[in-house]
């Protein structure tokens, strides 16, 4: 086939964006309701922790598997499987809330069904690494970062709109509605992907690999710049997840906020809106001009400053402004590093290594909130401001170390550059 021209290259990216966006709307609908549903069924702290961590744990286990499979059999089949699996997981989430379903399946409460739905969602949602690999297949070095930002924009839009849809559906229609609506959206995403997403013309299938393949993977991951990129992405995601996992509790106890669940919902929608603007309007335009390594340094500065500034706020708008700075920094770091990782990965291993990266980020999303919550006082009411600040100070301090790392990476020549 002839090489695709620039205008044609946009078509598969738009199709992928629409499919991922519709599916992520379903994710945004379901996720904020999970803790509320679990508490209604008197799930203990341990079970609540398992419910919240199960999604990321499954992504940690299966992202490299899906990535390697996509290198061998193609991106499109893996993306189709992921969307179909998401549809099933959301349908199970909705059916768990239908009266009598849990009892008919021998469950005392719907909690086991909710857990099963999150396990399935994590397993099939681990195909997001394949979406990044698809972008790598249909872009070149000058457009890679702009393409990677599309996935971030889809996340931002999904988290901005999804929670509101879920809340209204729960209140106006009933508890089964959010999960079933999310399943319907995933069905639409599957149809969109089936009709519009084609196998990338530039995609080079990898051959089945045994021990030699493991050696090749280890060699690729052990390359100096690749290892540094993976660790910096992990660190940034750990710090941001630390903030996300403690923000609702912080906002409830902070004397300038005292947010109830509804206000916290608005706060998280604001974070999603900031992410959407950062990825869709800022990163996509500036990244090709500035370059991945230099833009990453700026992102580390913004993320560190934003995280440290949140607990130091003396007014409500200070908190919202600091969070916007942190979100913009996080968007810059993750997109710059995802693009750079793809550019420095062999074409035949894009899916596998980007899958390993997603697996690493899933682990960061498990440990980040856990460490942050452990640093908060057990009794939030009346807690000293310094105790509420510890998770943010830790995250900001770690990102200052990440900044040193980013500067060192920027000064290190790219492999093969000289």
Short mmCIF file of C-alpha atoms in Angstrom, two decimals:
data_model
loop_
_atom_site.label_atom_id
_atom_site.label_comp_id
_atom_site.label_asym_id
_atom_site.label_seq_id
_atom_site.Cartn_x
_atom_site.Cartn_y
_atom_site.Cartn_z
CA UNK A 1 0.00 0.00 0.00
CA UNK A 2 1.23 3.57 -0.61
CA UNK A 3 2.22 5.67 2.33
CA UNK A 4 -0.67 7.53 3.94
CA UNK A 5 -0.73 11.27 3.49
CA UNK A 6 -1.16 13.60 6.43
CA UNK A 7 -4.89 14.23 5.82
CA UNK A 8 -5.56 10.48 5.64
CA UNK A 9 -3.60 9.88 8.83
CA UNK A 10 -6.15 11.92 10.74
CA UNK A 11 -9.04 9.64 9.88
CA UNK A 12 -7.97 6.60 11.97
CA UNK A 13 -7.06 8.88 14.88
CA UNK A 14 -10.52 10.45 14.85
CA UNK A 15 -12.16 7.03 14.72
CA UNK A 16 -10.01 5.79 17.60
CA UNK A 17 -10.72 8.95 19.62
CA UNK A 18 -14.48 8.51 19.24
CA UNK A 19 -14.37 4.84 20.22
CA UNK A 20 -12.17 5.47 23.27
CA UNK A 21 -14.19 8.54 24.29
CA UNK A 22 -17.54 6.73 24.23
CA UNK A 23 -16.10 3.85 26.23
CA UNK A 24 -14.50 6.20 28.78
CA UNK A 25 -17.83 7.95 29.28
CA UNK A 26 -19.04 4.62 30.61
CA UNK A 27 -16.01 4.39 32.88
CA UNK A 28 -16.71 7.88 34.22
CA UNK A 29 -20.35 7.00 34.84
CA UNK A 30 -19.59 3.94 36.95
CA UNK A 31 -16.45 4.77 38.93
CA UNK A 32 -17.76 7.52 41.30
CA UNK A 33 -20.78 5.37 42.24
CA UNK A 34 -18.77 2.29 43.24
CA UNK A 35 -17.80 3.39 46.80
CA UNK A 36 -21.35 4.62 47.48
CA UNK A 37 -22.92 1.33 46.37
CA UNK A 38 -20.40 -0.72 48.34
CA UNK A 39 -21.04 1.25 51.54
CA UNK A 40 -24.79 0.87 51.09
CA UNK A 41 -24.24 -2.89 51.25
CA UNK A 42 -22.07 -2.48 54.37
CA UNK A 43 -18.84 -3.53 52.68
CA UNK A 44 -15.96 -3.21 55.13
CA UNK A 45 -12.80 -1.16 54.56
CA UNK A 46 -10.92 -4.19 53.26
CA UNK A 47 -13.57 -5.06 50.69
CA UNK A 48 -13.87 -1.42 49.66
CA UNK A 49 -10.12 -1.32 49.11
CA UNK A 50 -10.27 -4.51 47.04
CA UNK A 51 -13.11 -3.09 44.95
CA UNK A 52 -11.21 0.10 44.24
CA UNK A 53 -7.87 -1.62 43.54
CA UNK A 54 -9.16 -4.56 41.48
CA UNK A 55 -9.43 -2.54 38.25
CA UNK A 56 -5.83 -1.31 38.36
CA UNK A 57 -4.56 -4.69 39.55
CA UNK A 58 -6.03 -6.43 36.51
CA UNK A 59 -4.59 -3.75 34.24
CA UNK A 60 -1.21 -4.33 35.84
CA UNK A 61 -1.41 -8.05 35.05
CA UNK A 62 -2.91 -7.95 31.56
CA UNK A 63 -1.71 -4.76 29.82
CA UNK A 64 1.55 -6.39 28.64
CA UNK A 65 -0.36 -9.50 27.53
CA UNK A 66 -2.78 -7.52 25.37
CA UNK A 67 0.10 -5.40 24.04
CA UNK A 68 2.13 -8.42 22.97
CA UNK A 69 -0.96 -10.04 21.45
CA UNK A 70 -1.64 -6.89 19.44
CA UNK A 71 1.95 -6.98 18.13
CA UNK A 72 1.28 -10.50 16.83
CA UNK A 73 -2.33 -10.56 15.60
CA UNK A 74 -3.02 -6.87 15.02
CA UNK A 75 -4.33 -3.82 16.88
CA UNK A 76 -7.91 -3.93 15.62
CA UNK A 77 -8.87 -7.38 16.99
CA UNK A 78 -7.52 -6.53 20.45
CA UNK A 79 -9.35 -3.19 20.49
CA UNK A 80 -12.61 -4.96 19.52
CA UNK A 81 -12.16 -7.52 22.32
CA UNK A 82 -11.50 -4.75 24.83
CA UNK A 83 -14.65 -2.81 23.92
CA UNK A 84 -16.80 -5.95 23.96
CA UNK A 85 -15.42 -6.90 27.36
CA UNK A 86 -16.09 -3.41 28.73
CA UNK A 87 -19.70 -3.70 27.58
CA UNK A 88 -20.07 -6.98 29.50
CA UNK A 89 -18.46 -5.58 32.65
CA UNK A 90 -20.72 -2.52 32.76
CA UNK A 91 -23.79 -4.68 32.08
CA UNK A 92 -22.85 -6.84 35.07
CA UNK A 93 -22.45 -3.69 37.19
CA UNK A 94 -25.99 -2.65 36.24
CA UNK A 95 -27.52 -6.09 36.67
CA UNK A 96 -25.98 -6.37 40.14
CA UNK A 97 -28.35 -3.58 41.19
CA UNK A 98 -31.47 -5.28 39.80
CA UNK A 99 -33.50 -6.64 42.70
CA UNK A 100 -33.24 -10.40 43.03
CA UNK A 101 -30.31 -10.97 40.64
CA UNK A 102 -27.67 -11.34 43.36
CA UNK A 103 -29.86 -13.72 45.37
CA UNK A 104 -30.60 -15.79 42.27
CA UNK A 105 -26.85 -16.23 41.79
CA UNK A 106 -26.34 -17.29 45.41
CA UNK A 107 -24.86 -14.01 46.66
CA UNK A 108 -25.98 -12.55 49.98
CA UNK A 109 -25.40 -9.01 48.63
CA UNK A 110 -24.50 -7.58 45.21
CA UNK A 111 -20.93 -6.85 46.36
CA UNK A 112 -19.41 -10.02 44.76
CA UNK A 113 -21.07 -9.05 41.46
CA UNK A 114 -19.71 -5.53 41.73
CA UNK A 115 -16.24 -6.97 42.33
CA UNK A 116 -16.58 -9.29 39.33
CA UNK A 117 -17.62 -6.37 37.17
CA UNK A 118 -14.55 -4.36 38.20
CA UNK A 119 -12.25 -7.34 37.58
CA UNK A 120 -13.67 -7.73 34.08
CA UNK A 121 -13.46 -3.97 33.48
CA UNK A 122 -9.77 -3.98 34.44
CA UNK A 123 -8.98 -7.05 32.38
CA UNK A 124 -10.53 -5.69 29.20
CA UNK A 125 -9.69 -2.05 29.93
CA UNK A 126 -6.01 -3.07 29.89
CA UNK A 127 -6.24 -2.82 26.10
CA UNK A 128 -5.73 0.96 26.41
CA UNK A 129 -2.03 0.29 25.79
CA UNK A 130 -3.02 -1.09 22.39
CA UNK A 131 -4.78 2.20 21.63
CA UNK A 132 -1.48 4.00 22.27
CA UNK A 133 0.30 1.48 20.03
CA UNK A 134 -2.30 2.11 17.31
CA UNK A 135 -1.47 5.82 17.46
CA UNK A 136 2.23 4.97 17.16
CA UNK A 137 1.43 2.98 14.01
CA UNK A 138 -0.42 5.79 12.23
CA UNK A 139 1.78 8.76 13.20
CA UNK A 140 5.38 9.77 12.61
CA UNK A 141 7.92 11.49 14.84
CA UNK A 142 6.46 14.95 14.21
CA UNK A 143 2.82 14.01 14.93
CA UNK A 144 3.28 11.30 17.60
CA UNK A 145 2.83 13.61 20.61
CA UNK A 146 -0.27 15.25 19.13
CA UNK A 147 -1.78 11.83 18.55
CA UNK A 148 -0.98 10.63 22.09
CA UNK A 149 -2.72 13.70 23.49
CA UNK A 150 -5.98 12.50 21.91
CA UNK A 151 -6.22 9.66 24.43
CA UNK A 152 -5.64 12.11 27.27
CA UNK A 153 -8.38 14.37 25.88
CA UNK A 154 -10.75 11.39 25.75
CA UNK A 155 -9.98 10.65 29.40
CA UNK A 156 -10.62 14.26 30.35
CA UNK A 157 -13.93 14.44 28.51
CA UNK A 158 -15.06 11.08 29.88
CA UNK A 159 -14.32 12.11 33.46
CA UNK A 160 -15.95 15.50 32.96
CA UNK A 161 -19.28 14.29 31.58
CA UNK A 162 -19.50 10.70 32.84
CA UNK A 163 -19.95 11.34 36.58
CA UNK A 164 -22.83 13.75 35.93
CA UNK A 165 -24.59 11.24 33.70
CA UNK A 166 -24.16 8.54 36.34
CA UNK A 167 -25.43 10.75 39.15
CA UNK A 168 -28.54 11.87 37.28
CA UNK A 169 -29.29 8.34 36.04
CA UNK A 170 -28.99 6.98 39.56
CA UNK A 171 -31.28 9.63 41.05
CA UNK A 172 -33.88 9.89 38.28
CA UNK A 173 -34.10 6.34 36.89
CA UNK A 174 -32.72 3.98 39.51
CA UNK A 175 -29.59 2.17 40.61
CA UNK A 176 -29.36 -0.27 37.68
CA UNK A 177 -29.44 2.62 35.18
CA UNK A 178 -25.81 3.90 35.36
CA UNK A 179 -24.26 0.51 34.66
CA UNK A 180 -26.72 -0.30 31.88
CA UNK A 181 -26.21 3.12 30.27
CA UNK A 182 -22.45 2.58 30.44
CA UNK A 183 -22.90 -0.83 28.79
CA UNK A 184 -24.97 0.77 26.06
CA UNK A 185 -22.28 3.39 25.44
CA UNK A 186 -19.63 0.65 25.17
CA UNK A 187 -21.88 -1.13 22.66
CA UNK A 188 -21.99 2.09 20.63
CA UNK A 189 -18.19 2.40 20.91
CA UNK A 190 -17.83 -1.19 19.68
CA UNK A 191 -20.06 -0.42 16.69
CA UNK A 192 -18.14 2.78 15.91
CA UNK A 193 -14.83 0.92 16.11
CA UNK A 194 -16.13 -1.97 14.00
CA UNK A 195 -17.28 0.38 11.25
CA UNK A 196 -14.44 2.91 11.25
CA UNK A 197 -11.21 1.47 12.70
CA UNK A 198 -9.01 -0.38 10.23
CA UNK A 199 -5.78 -2.24 10.87
CA UNK A 200 -2.91 0.29 10.63
CA UNK A 201 -1.08 0.06 7.32
CA UNK A 202 2.24 0.79 9.03
CA UNK A 203 1.80 -1.91 11.63
CA UNK A 204 4.48 -4.63 11.48
CA UNK A 205 3.41 -7.86 13.13
CA UNK A 206 5.85 -9.46 15.53
CA UNK A 207 6.62 -13.14 15.25
CA UNK A 208 5.90 -15.54 18.08
CA UNK A 209 8.79 -15.26 20.52
CA UNK A 210 10.14 -17.65 23.10
CA UNK A 211 13.09 -17.12 25.39
CA UNK A 212 14.76 -15.02 22.72
CA UNK A 213 11.71 -12.74 22.77
CA UNK A 214 12.02 -12.33 26.53
CA UNK A 215 15.66 -11.41 26.05
CA UNK A 216 14.68 -8.84 23.41
CA UNK A 217 12.03 -7.38 25.71
CA UNK A 218 14.50 -7.17 28.59
CA UNK A 219 17.04 -5.51 26.34
CA UNK A 220 14.51 -2.96 25.09
CA UNK A 221 13.30 -2.15 28.61
CA UNK A 222 16.89 -1.97 29.85
CA UNK A 223 17.92 0.66 27.33
CA UNK A 224 19.05 3.71 29.37
CA UNK A 225 16.50 6.20 28.07
CA UNK A 226 13.62 3.69 27.96
CA UNK A 227 14.15 2.74 31.61
CA UNK A 228 14.34 6.39 32.62
CA UNK A 229 11.11 7.18 30.74
CA UNK A 230 9.23 4.30 32.37
CA UNK A 231 10.37 5.25 35.86
CA UNK A 232 9.56 8.94 35.38
CA UNK A 233 6.06 8.08 34.12
CA UNK A 234 5.58 5.81 37.13
CA UNK A 235 6.71 8.55 39.52
CA UNK A 236 4.43 11.22 38.00
CA UNK A 237 1.43 8.87 38.02
CA UNK A 238 2.15 7.79 41.61
CA UNK A 239 2.24 11.43 42.75
CA UNK A 240 -0.91 12.42 40.86
CA UNK A 241 -2.79 9.33 42.06
CA UNK A 242 -1.67 10.16 45.60
CA UNK A 243 -3.40 13.53 45.19
CA UNK A 244 -6.52 12.10 43.50
CA UNK A 245 -6.95 9.41 46.15
CA UNK A 246 -6.83 11.86 49.05
CA UNK A 247 -8.42 14.95 47.50
CA UNK A 248 -12.03 14.17 48.51
CA UNK A 249 -11.00 13.57 52.13
CA UNK A 250 -8.78 16.65 52.11
CA UNK A 251 -11.59 18.81 50.69
CA UNK A 252 -14.01 17.54 53.32
CA UNK A 253 -11.71 18.47 56.20
CA UNK A 254 -10.02 21.62 54.86
CA UNK A 255 -11.35 24.69 56.72
CA UNK A 256 -11.61 26.71 53.49
CA UNK A 257 -13.62 24.00 51.71
CA UNK A 258 -15.68 21.63 53.94
CA UNK A 259 -17.01 19.93 50.78
CA UNK A 260 -19.88 17.46 50.87
CA UNK A 261 -20.08 14.59 48.31
CA UNK A 262 -21.92 16.75 45.77
CA UNK A 263 -19.30 19.50 45.96
CA UNK A 264 -16.55 16.91 45.64
CA UNK A 265 -18.26 15.59 42.52
CA UNK A 266 -18.09 19.07 41.02
CA UNK A 267 -14.43 19.30 42.01
CA UNK A 268 -13.55 16.08 40.21
CA UNK A 269 -15.52 17.15 37.13
CA UNK A 270 -13.40 20.30 37.19
CA UNK A 271 -10.26 18.15 37.20
CA UNK A 272 -11.58 16.30 34.17
CA UNK A 273 -12.32 19.59 32.41
CA UNK A 274 -8.79 20.83 33.14
CA UNK A 275 -7.37 17.60 31.74
CA UNK A 276 -9.50 17.95 28.62
CA UNK A 277 -8.35 21.53 28.01
CA UNK A 278 -4.72 20.64 28.74
CA UNK A 279 -4.63 17.68 26.38
CA UNK A 280 -6.97 18.91 23.66
CA UNK A 281 -6.02 22.57 23.42
CA UNK A 282 -2.53 22.98 24.90
CA UNK A 283 -0.42 19.83 24.75
CA UNK A 284 -1.46 18.87 21.21
CA UNK A 285 -0.41 22.30 19.92
CA UNK A 286 2.76 22.95 21.92
CA UNK A 287 4.34 19.50 22.12
CA UNK A 288 5.35 19.31 18.42
CA UNK A 289 6.91 22.79 18.67
CA UNK A 290 8.79 22.36 21.95
CA UNK A 291 9.72 18.68 21.76
CA UNK A 292 9.13 15.85 24.20
CA UNK A 293 12.14 16.15 26.50
CA UNK A 294 12.02 19.92 27.01
CA UNK A 295 8.24 19.97 27.39
CA UNK A 296 8.55 17.22 29.98
CA UNK A 297 10.80 19.38 32.14
CA UNK A 298 8.17 22.13 32.15
CA UNK A 299 5.49 19.56 33.06
CA UNK A 300 7.50 18.32 36.05
CA UNK A 301 7.85 21.90 37.32
CA UNK A 302 4.10 22.56 37.03
CA UNK A 303 3.13 19.26 38.64
CA UNK A 304 5.48 19.76 41.60
CA UNK A 305 4.38 23.37 42.16
CA UNK A 306 0.69 22.52 41.88
CA UNK A 307 0.87 19.62 44.34
CA UNK A 308 2.76 21.63 46.96
CA UNK A 309 0.44 24.64 46.54
CA UNK A 310 -2.82 22.77 47.19
CA UNK A 311 -2.43 22.38 50.99
CA UNK A 312 -0.95 25.85 51.30
CA UNK A 313 -4.12 27.48 49.96
CA UNK A 314 -5.76 30.14 52.11
CA UNK A 315 -8.87 30.54 49.96
CA UNK A 316 -11.08 28.23 47.93
CA UNK A 317 -9.99 29.63 44.57
CA UNK A 318 -6.36 29.04 45.53
CA UNK A 319 -7.08 25.31 45.80
CA UNK A 320 -8.82 25.22 42.42
CA UNK A 321 -5.99 27.18 40.77
CA UNK A 322 -3.31 24.92 42.27
CA UNK A 323 -5.17 21.83 41.10
CA UNK A 324 -5.36 23.23 37.56
CA UNK A 325 -1.58 23.77 37.59
CA UNK A 326 -1.03 20.19 38.79
CA UNK A 327 -3.37 18.75 36.14
CA UNK A 328 -1.66 20.68 33.35
CA UNK A 329 1.73 19.49 34.56
CA UNK A 330 0.55 15.88 34.72
CA UNK A 331 -0.92 16.09 31.22
CA UNK A 332 2.36 17.42 29.85
CA UNK A 333 4.53 14.80 31.57
CA UNK A 334 2.43 11.76 30.69
CA UNK A 335 1.88 12.73 27.05
CA UNK A 336 5.50 13.77 26.47
CA UNK A 337 6.83 10.56 28.00
CA UNK A 338 4.33 8.31 26.19
CA UNK A 339 5.34 9.90 22.89
CA UNK A 340 9.05 9.65 23.66
CA UNK A 341 8.73 6.03 24.79
CA UNK A 342 7.01 5.14 21.53
CA UNK A 343 9.65 6.95 19.46
CA UNK A 344 12.44 5.03 21.19
CA UNK A 345 10.78 1.61 20.96
CA UNK A 346 11.28 -0.85 18.07
CA UNK A 347 8.23 -0.86 15.78
CA UNK A 348 7.67 -4.60 16.21
CA UNK A 349 7.49 -4.20 20.04
CA UNK A 350 5.30 -1.08 20.32
CA UNK A 351 2.31 -2.92 21.75
CA UNK A 352 4.30 -4.96 24.23
CA UNK A 353 6.42 -2.14 25.65
CA UNK A 354 3.54 0.35 25.74
CA UNK A 355 1.58 -2.41 27.49
CA UNK A 356 4.36 -2.78 30.05
CA UNK A 357 4.18 0.98 30.54
CA UNK A 358 0.42 0.83 31.16
CA UNK A 359 1.01 -2.03 33.59
CA UNK A 360 3.52 0.10 35.48
CA UNK A 361 1.09 3.02 35.60
CA UNK A 362 -1.64 0.75 36.96
CA UNK A 363 0.68 -0.22 39.80
CA UNK A 364 1.31 3.47 40.48
CA UNK A 365 -2.47 4.05 40.66
CA UNK A 366 -2.73 1.32 43.30
CA UNK A 367 0.11 2.46 45.56
CA UNK A 368 -0.32 6.23 45.12
CA UNK A 369 -3.72 6.50 46.84
CA UNK A 370 -2.77 3.86 49.42
CA UNK A 371 0.30 5.80 50.53
CA UNK A 372 -1.58 9.10 50.51
CA UNK A 373 -4.47 7.81 52.61
CA UNK A 374 -2.03 6.23 55.07
CA UNK A 375 -0.46 9.67 55.61
CA UNK A 376 -3.78 11.33 56.48
CA UNK A 377 -4.94 11.39 60.11
CA UNK A 378 -7.54 8.79 61.07
CA UNK A 379 -9.79 11.50 62.47
CA UNK A 380 -10.17 14.16 59.80
CA UNK A 381 -12.44 16.51 61.71
CA UNK A 382 -10.34 19.07 63.52
CA UNK A 383 -7.08 17.66 62.19
CA UNK A 384 -4.14 20.02 61.99
CA UNK A 385 -3.52 21.57 58.58
CA UNK A 386 0.00 20.13 58.53
CA UNK A 387 -1.37 16.57 58.85
CA UNK A 388 -3.75 17.13 55.95
CA UNK A 389 -0.84 18.42 53.88
CA UNK A 390 1.46 15.41 54.21
CA UNK A 391 0.26 13.49 51.08
CA UNK A 392 0.64 16.63 48.95
CA UNK A 393 4.05 17.49 50.36
CA UNK A 394 5.29 13.96 49.73
CA UNK A 395 3.99 14.00 46.15
CA UNK A 396 5.42 17.46 45.47
CA UNK A 397 8.79 16.51 46.94
CA UNK A 398 8.97 13.35 44.83
CA UNK A 399 8.18 15.38 41.72
CA UNK A 400 11.09 17.69 42.51
CA UNK A 401 13.26 14.59 42.31
CA UNK A 402 11.45 13.78 39.09
CA UNK A 403 12.40 17.22 37.80
CA UNK A 404 16.09 16.45 38.35
CA UNK A 405 15.50 13.18 36.50
CA UNK A 406 13.76 14.99 33.63
CA UNK A 407 16.62 17.48 33.29
CA UNK A 408 19.13 14.63 33.16
CA UNK A 409 17.01 12.91 30.50
CA UNK A 410 16.88 16.13 28.46
CA UNK A 411 20.66 16.40 28.54
CA UNK A 412 21.18 12.78 27.51
CA UNK A 413 21.44 12.38 23.72
CA UNK A 414 18.88 10.17 22.04
CA UNK A 415 20.11 6.70 21.06
CA UNK A 416 21.74 6.80 17.67
CA UNK A 417 22.01 10.60 17.64
CA UNK A 418 25.73 10.60 17.69
#
